[in-house]
Short mmCIF file of C-alpha atoms in Angstrom, two decimals:
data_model
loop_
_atom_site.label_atom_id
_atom_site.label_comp_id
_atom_site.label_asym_id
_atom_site.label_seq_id
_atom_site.Cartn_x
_atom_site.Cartn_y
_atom_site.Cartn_z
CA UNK A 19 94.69 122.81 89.08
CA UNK A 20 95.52 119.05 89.76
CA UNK A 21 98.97 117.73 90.77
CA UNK A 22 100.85 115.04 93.33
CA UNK A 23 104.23 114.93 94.89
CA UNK A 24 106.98 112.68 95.52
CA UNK A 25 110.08 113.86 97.93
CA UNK A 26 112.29 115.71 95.48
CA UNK A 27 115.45 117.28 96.89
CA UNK A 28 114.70 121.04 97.62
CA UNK A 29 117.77 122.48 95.46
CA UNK A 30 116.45 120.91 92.56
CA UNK A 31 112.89 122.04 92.96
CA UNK A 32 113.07 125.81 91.79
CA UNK A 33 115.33 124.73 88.89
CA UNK A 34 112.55 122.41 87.67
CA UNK A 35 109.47 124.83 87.91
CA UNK A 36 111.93 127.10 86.37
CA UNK A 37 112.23 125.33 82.84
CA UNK A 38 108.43 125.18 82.88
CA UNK A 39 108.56 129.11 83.11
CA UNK A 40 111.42 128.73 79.86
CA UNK A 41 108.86 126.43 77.93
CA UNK A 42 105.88 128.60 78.69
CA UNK A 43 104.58 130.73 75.69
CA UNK A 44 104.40 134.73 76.88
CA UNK A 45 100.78 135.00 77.28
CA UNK A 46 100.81 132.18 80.06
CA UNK A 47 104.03 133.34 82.14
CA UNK A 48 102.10 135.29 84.61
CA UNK A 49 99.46 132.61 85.40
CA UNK A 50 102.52 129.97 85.56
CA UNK A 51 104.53 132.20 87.62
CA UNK A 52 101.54 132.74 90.46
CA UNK A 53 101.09 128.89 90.22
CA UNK A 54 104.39 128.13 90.71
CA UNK A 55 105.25 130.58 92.97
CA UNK A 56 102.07 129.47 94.95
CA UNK A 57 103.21 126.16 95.32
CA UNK A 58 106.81 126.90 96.82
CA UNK A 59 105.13 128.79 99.28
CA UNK A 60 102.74 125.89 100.29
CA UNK A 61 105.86 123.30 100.28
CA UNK A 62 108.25 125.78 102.38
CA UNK A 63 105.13 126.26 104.94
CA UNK A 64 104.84 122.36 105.21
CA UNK A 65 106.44 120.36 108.45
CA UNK A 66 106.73 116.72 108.73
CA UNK A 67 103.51 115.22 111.33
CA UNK A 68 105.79 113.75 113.39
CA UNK A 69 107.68 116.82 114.05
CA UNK A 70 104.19 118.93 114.80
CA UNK A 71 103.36 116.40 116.92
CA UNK A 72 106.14 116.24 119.18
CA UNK A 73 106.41 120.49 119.43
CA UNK A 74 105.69 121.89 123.02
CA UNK A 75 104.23 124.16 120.83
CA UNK A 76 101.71 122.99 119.16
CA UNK A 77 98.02 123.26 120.26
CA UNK A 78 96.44 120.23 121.47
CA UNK A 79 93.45 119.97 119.52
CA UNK A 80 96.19 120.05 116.21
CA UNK A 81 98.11 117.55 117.49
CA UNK A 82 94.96 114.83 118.05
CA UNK A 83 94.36 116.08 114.23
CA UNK A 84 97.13 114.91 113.21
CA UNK A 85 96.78 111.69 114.81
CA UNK A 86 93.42 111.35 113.22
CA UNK A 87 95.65 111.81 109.71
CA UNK A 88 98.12 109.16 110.50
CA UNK A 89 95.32 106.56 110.72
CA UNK A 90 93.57 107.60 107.90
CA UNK A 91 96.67 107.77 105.78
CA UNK A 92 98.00 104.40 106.72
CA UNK A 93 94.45 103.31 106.48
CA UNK A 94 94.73 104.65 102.34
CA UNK A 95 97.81 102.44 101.57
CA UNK A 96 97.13 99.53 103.55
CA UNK A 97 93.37 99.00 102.81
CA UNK A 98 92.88 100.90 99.36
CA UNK A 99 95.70 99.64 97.89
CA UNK A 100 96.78 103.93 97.40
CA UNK A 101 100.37 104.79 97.06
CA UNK A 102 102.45 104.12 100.10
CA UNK A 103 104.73 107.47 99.73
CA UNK A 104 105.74 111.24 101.83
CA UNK A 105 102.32 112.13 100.55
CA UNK A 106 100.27 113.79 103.78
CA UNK A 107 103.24 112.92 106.05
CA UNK A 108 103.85 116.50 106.57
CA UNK A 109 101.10 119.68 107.52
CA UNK A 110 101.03 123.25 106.18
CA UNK A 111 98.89 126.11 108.19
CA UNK A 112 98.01 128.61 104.92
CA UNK A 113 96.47 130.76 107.30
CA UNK A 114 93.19 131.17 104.39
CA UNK A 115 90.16 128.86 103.85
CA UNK A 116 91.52 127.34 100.95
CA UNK A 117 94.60 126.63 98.84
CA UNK A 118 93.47 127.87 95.62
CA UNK A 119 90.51 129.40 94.07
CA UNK A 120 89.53 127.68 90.59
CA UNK A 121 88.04 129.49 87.77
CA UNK A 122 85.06 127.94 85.10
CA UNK A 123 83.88 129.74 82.92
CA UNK A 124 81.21 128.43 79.97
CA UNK A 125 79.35 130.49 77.04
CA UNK A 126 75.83 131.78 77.57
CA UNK A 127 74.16 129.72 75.60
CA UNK A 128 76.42 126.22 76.30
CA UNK A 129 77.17 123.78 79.14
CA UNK A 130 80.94 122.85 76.88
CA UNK A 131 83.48 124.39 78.97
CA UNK A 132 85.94 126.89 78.20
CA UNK A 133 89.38 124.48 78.66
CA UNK A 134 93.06 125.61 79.14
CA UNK A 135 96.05 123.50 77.96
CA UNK A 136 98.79 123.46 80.40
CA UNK A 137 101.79 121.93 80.76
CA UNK A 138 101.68 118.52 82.15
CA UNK A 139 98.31 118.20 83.15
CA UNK A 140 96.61 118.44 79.73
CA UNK A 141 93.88 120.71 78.77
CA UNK A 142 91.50 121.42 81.69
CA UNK A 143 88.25 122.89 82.46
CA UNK A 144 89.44 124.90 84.85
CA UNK A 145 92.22 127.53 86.14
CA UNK A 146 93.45 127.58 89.46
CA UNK A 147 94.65 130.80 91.49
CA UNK A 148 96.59 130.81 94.69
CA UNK A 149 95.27 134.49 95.06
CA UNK A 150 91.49 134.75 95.34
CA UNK A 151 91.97 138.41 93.85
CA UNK A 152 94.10 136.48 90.72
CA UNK A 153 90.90 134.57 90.31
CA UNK A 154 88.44 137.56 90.10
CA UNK A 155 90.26 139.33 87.87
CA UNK A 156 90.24 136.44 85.28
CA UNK A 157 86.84 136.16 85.91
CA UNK A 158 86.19 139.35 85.21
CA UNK A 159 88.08 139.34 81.53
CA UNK A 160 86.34 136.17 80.49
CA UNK A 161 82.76 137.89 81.24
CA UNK A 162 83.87 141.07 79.80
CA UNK A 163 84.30 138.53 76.92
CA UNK A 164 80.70 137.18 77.44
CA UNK A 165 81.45 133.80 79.19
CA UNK A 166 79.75 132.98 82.37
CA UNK A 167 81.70 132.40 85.45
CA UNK A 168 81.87 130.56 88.81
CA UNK A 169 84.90 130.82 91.24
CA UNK A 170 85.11 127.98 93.37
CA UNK A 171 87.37 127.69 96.63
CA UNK A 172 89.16 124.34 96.42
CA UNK A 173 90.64 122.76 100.07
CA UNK A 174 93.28 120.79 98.26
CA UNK A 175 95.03 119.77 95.21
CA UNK A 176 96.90 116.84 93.89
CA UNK A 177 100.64 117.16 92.17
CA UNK A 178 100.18 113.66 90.65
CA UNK A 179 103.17 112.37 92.64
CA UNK A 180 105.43 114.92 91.47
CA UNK A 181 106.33 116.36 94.59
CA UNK A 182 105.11 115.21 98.98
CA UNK A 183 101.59 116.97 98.96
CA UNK A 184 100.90 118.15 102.92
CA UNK A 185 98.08 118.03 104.66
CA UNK A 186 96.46 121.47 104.78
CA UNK A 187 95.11 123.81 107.53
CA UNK A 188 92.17 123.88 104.64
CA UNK A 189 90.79 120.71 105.14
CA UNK A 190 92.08 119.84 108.04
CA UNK A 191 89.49 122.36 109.20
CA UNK A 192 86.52 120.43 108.04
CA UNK A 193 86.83 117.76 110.15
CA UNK A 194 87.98 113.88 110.21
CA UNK A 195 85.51 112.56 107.46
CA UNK A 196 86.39 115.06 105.63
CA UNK A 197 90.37 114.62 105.98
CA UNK A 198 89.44 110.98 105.20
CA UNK A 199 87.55 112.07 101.72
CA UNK A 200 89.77 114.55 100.89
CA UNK A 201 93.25 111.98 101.32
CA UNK A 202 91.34 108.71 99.55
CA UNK A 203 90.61 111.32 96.72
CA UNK A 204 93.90 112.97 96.31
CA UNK A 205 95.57 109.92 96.14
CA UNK A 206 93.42 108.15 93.78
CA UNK A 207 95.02 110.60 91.14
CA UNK A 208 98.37 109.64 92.11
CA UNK A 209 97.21 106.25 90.38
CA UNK A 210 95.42 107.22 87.35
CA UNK A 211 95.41 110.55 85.53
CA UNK A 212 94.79 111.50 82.05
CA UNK A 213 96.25 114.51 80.55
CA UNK A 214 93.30 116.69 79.02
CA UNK A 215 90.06 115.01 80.42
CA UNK A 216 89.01 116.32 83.71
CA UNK A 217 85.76 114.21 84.48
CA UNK A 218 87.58 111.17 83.85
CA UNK A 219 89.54 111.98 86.53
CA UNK A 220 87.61 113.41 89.12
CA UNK A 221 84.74 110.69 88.65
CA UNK A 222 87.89 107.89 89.21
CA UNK A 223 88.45 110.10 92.21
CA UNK A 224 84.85 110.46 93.65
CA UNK A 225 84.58 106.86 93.03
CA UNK A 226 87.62 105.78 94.96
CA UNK A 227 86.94 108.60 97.42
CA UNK A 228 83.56 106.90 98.15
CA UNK A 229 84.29 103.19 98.56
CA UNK A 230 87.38 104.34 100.80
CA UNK A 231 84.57 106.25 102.97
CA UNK A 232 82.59 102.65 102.92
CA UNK A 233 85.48 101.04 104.36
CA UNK A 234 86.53 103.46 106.86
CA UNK A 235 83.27 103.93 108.24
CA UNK A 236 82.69 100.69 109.17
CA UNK A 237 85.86 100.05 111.12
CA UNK A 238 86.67 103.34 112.38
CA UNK A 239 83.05 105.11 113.10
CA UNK A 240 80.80 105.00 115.81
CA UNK A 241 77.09 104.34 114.70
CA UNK A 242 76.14 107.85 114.99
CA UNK A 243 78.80 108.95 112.62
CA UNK A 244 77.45 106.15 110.15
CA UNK A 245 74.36 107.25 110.08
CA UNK A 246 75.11 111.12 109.33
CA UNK A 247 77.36 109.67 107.11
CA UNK A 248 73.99 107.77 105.54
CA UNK A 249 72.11 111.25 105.68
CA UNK A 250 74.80 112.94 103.62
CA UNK A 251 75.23 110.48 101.00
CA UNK A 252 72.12 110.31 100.63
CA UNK A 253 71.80 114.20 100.36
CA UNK A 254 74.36 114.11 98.09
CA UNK A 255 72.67 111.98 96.21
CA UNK A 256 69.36 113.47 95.45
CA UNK A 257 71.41 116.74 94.42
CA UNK A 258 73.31 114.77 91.93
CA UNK A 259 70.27 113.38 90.47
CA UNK A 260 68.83 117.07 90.48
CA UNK A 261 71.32 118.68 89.17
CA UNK A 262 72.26 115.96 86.27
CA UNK A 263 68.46 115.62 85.44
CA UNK A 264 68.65 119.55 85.00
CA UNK A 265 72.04 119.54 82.86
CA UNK A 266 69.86 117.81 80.08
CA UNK A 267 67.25 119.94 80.18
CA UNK A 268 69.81 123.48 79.67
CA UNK A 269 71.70 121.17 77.13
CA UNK A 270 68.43 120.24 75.12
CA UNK A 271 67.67 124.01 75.44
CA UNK A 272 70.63 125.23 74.18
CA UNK A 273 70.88 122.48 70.87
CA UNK A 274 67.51 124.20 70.00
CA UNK A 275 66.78 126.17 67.20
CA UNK A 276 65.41 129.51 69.50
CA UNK A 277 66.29 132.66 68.94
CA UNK A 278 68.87 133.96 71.63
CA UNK A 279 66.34 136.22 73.02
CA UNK A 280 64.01 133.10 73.05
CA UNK A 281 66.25 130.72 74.73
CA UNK A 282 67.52 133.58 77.10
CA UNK A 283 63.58 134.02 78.35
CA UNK A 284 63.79 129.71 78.98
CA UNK A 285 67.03 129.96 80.12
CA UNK A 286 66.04 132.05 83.32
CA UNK A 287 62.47 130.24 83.50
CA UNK A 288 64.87 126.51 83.83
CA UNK A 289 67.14 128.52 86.80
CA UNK A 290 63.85 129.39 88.75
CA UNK A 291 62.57 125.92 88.36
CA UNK A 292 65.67 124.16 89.47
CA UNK A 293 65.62 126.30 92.66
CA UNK A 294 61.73 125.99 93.20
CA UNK A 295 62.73 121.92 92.85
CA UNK A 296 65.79 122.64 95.61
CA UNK A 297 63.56 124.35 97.58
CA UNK A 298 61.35 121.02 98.19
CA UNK A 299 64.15 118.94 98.27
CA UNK A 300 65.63 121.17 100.95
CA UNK A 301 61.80 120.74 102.69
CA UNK A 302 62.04 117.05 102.42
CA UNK A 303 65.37 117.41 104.64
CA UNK A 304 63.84 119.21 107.18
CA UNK A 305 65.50 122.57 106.43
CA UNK A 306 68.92 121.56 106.02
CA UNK A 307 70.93 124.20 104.65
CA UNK A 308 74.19 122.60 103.32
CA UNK A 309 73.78 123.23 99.75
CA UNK A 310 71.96 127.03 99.97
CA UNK A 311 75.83 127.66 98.26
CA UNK A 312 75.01 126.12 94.74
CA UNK A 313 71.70 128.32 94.17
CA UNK A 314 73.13 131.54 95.04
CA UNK A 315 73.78 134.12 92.52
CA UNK A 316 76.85 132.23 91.10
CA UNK A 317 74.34 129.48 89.72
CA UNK A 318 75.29 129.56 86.07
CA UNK A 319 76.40 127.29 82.98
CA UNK A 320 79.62 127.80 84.43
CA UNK A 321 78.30 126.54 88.11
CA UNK A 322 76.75 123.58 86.30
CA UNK A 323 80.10 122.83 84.54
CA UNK A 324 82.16 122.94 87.98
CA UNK A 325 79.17 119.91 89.17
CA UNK A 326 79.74 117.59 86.59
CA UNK A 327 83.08 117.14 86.76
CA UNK A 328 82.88 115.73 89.81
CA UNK A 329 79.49 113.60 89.40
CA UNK A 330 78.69 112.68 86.12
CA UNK A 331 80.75 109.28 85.38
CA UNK A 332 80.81 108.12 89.10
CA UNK A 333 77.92 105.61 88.43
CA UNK A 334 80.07 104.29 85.61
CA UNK A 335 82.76 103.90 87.51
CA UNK A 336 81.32 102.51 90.77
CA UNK A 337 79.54 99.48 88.50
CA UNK A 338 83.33 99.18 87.03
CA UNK A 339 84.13 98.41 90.62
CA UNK A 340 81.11 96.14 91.39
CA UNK A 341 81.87 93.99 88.24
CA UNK A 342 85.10 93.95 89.87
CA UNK A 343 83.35 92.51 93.30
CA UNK A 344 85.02 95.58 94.92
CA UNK A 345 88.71 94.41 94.49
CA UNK A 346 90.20 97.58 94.02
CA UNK A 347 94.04 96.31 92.62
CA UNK A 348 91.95 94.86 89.92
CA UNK A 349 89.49 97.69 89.70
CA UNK A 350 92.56 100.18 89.39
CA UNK A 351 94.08 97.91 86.59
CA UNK A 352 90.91 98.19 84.62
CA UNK A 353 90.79 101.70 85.02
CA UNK A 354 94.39 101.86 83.94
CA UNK A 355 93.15 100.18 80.89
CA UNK A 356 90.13 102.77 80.28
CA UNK A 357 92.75 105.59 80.31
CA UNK A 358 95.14 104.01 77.77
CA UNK A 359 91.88 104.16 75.40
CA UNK A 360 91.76 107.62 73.21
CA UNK A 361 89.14 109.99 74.31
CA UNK A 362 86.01 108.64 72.04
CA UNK A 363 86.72 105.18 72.99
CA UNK A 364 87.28 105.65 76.28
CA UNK A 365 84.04 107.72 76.87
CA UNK A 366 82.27 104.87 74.78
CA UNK A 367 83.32 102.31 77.64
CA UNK A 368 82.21 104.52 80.21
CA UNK A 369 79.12 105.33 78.82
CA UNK A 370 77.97 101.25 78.28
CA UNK A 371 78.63 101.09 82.01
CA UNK A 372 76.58 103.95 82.80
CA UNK A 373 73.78 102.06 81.18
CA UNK A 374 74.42 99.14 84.24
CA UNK A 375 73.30 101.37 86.75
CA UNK A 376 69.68 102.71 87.27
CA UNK A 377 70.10 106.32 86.61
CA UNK A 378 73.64 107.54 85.58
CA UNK A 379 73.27 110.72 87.45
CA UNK A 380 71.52 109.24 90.67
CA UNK A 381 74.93 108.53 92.63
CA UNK A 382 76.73 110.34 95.55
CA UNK A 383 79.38 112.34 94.52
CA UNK A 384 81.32 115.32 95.97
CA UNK A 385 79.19 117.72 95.54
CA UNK A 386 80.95 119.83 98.32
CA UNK A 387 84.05 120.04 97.00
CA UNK A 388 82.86 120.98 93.49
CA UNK A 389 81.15 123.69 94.85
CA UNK A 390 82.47 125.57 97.75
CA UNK A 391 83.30 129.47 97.55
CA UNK A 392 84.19 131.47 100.39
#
């Protein structure tokens, strides 16, 4: 679930979410009703900054937070080029680990996603749950139904402008960098969206996301920071590489002509691989643990799914931005002009620019968000 806000008056805001209810076909009134009533209850929980900050009340540590978000919002419109708007002005405490919980799901035998169609966001790979209960019960029909699934906690969300998106309790908790990512990527879809084709829009995103982190980091971070910062990325960027190297291998499996029985045998012998290959890379870091979350027992086609939306055309889009000599006004505009394309054409484009770069599934790309679950 992807959306942005804009300051709409209050009154008007239940009678709008309403129609959508009116428009909604029976079988999705439940699901729009959760996400709707999900929402209100993150936008009535939300408090302008400058109000938190100036409340005898509020705990110290929040309010130098806050003051971390200020910067890194003003930072956003002023040195990205983001919108300038009452996005992240204001801060919500959900009291939970994340905002939503987002359910993939993807056949046994396929790495094509199962996609909903929703209003105003197009059809997505995805369906997002402001219960985490909501989300395991859908999970539960769809493998009843003999899809796999992977439930994914998700930090924040975008409302596209629609309405003033807060900053949460949810990744406020992560820390500063984090904030930083999490605001330079939420925004980014404030700019460019397309209705109906998810990696387009998180790979825009991730590739925003990333050059904002460039920038930030070397005005506003010590030299210690920069280097984890290094580490990470670069982290982050063997795992992509892993992981997308491994994506063609399950997809060349699965176009095969093997029996199901046959490919199921592979299918289980490719899993125990890829882990035996994290299990080095994890060596090669010294131990470190960040990623033990992707090979647990929700590592599935679905799993893989949830990983590529957020990887797989950042290389394309980051040598869109080099040809652009990192000017990101004109780098937005050509984006702009990608998305006006129709889907073939458009993945055409990106797919000559993925042939720029060295491998297109070598680059950095938010691997976290794609795959945290509480």
């Amino acid at each position: 679930m992807r959306s942005r806000p804009e300051h709409h008056p209050a009154p008007l805001l239940p009678a709008a979410l309403l129609a959508v209810l009116l428009v909604a076909g029976c079988s999705h009134v439940a699901y729009y009703a959760q996400a709707i009533s999900g929402h209100l209850d993150v936008m009535r929980a939300s408090r302008p900054i400058a109000e938190v900050m100036v409340d005898p009340a509020s705990d110290p540590t929040l309010r130098e937070q806050l003051e971390q978000v200020r910067a890194i919002r003003d930072f956003a419109s002023r040195e990205l080029a983001l919108p300038e708007n009452h996005s992240y002005r204001t801060y919500a405490n959900l009291e939970r680990p994340y905002v939503v919980w987002n359910v993939f799901a993807a056949p046994e035998f396929s790495l094509d996603p199962l996609r909903w169609c929703l209003l105003m966001v197009g059809c997505v790979s995805y369906r997002g749950y402001y219960d985490r209960l909501d989300a395991e019960r859908f999970a539960a029909e769809l493998r009843q139904q003999g899809y796999e699934t992977f439930i994914g906690g998700v930090p924040a969300y975008s409302t596209l402008g629609h309405f003033a998106d807060p900053v949460l309790n949810t990744f406020l908790r992560l820390g500063t960098l984090e904030v930083a990512r999490t605001v330079f990527h939420e925004l980014a879809h404030q700019l460019v969206f397309v209705p109906g084709d998810t990696q387009f829009n998180e790979s825009f995103a991730t590739a925003v996301e990333n050059e904002g982190m460039r920038r930030w980091m070397m005005v506003r971070a010590s030299a210690e920071q920069r280097s984890v910062f290094a580490t990470q990325r670069a982290r982050q960027a063997a795992l992509a590489g892993l992981m997308h190297a491994y994506r063609k291998e399950f997809a060349a499996l699965y176009a095969s002509d093997r029996t199901a029985d046959q490919q199921r045998v592979a299918k289980l012998r490719l899993f125990s691989a890829l882990r035996g290959d994290y299990a080095d890379l994890k060596a090669s870091w010294g131990g470190y643990n960040g990623y033990d979350m992707v090979f647990d027992d929700q590592l599935n086609n679905a799993r893989l799914v949830a990983l590529a939306l957020y990887s797989e055309l950042v290389p394309a889009f980051e040598a869109l931005l080099a040809e652009c000599r990192q000017d990101l006004p004109l780098f937005y505009q050509r984006v702009a002009t990608l998305a006006a394309l129709d889907a073939d054409s458009r993945r055409a484009a990106l797919t000559r620019l993925l042939v720029t770069t060295s491998d297109g599934g070598q680059e950095p790309a938010d691997i976290a968000t794609a795959t945290a679950s509480e």
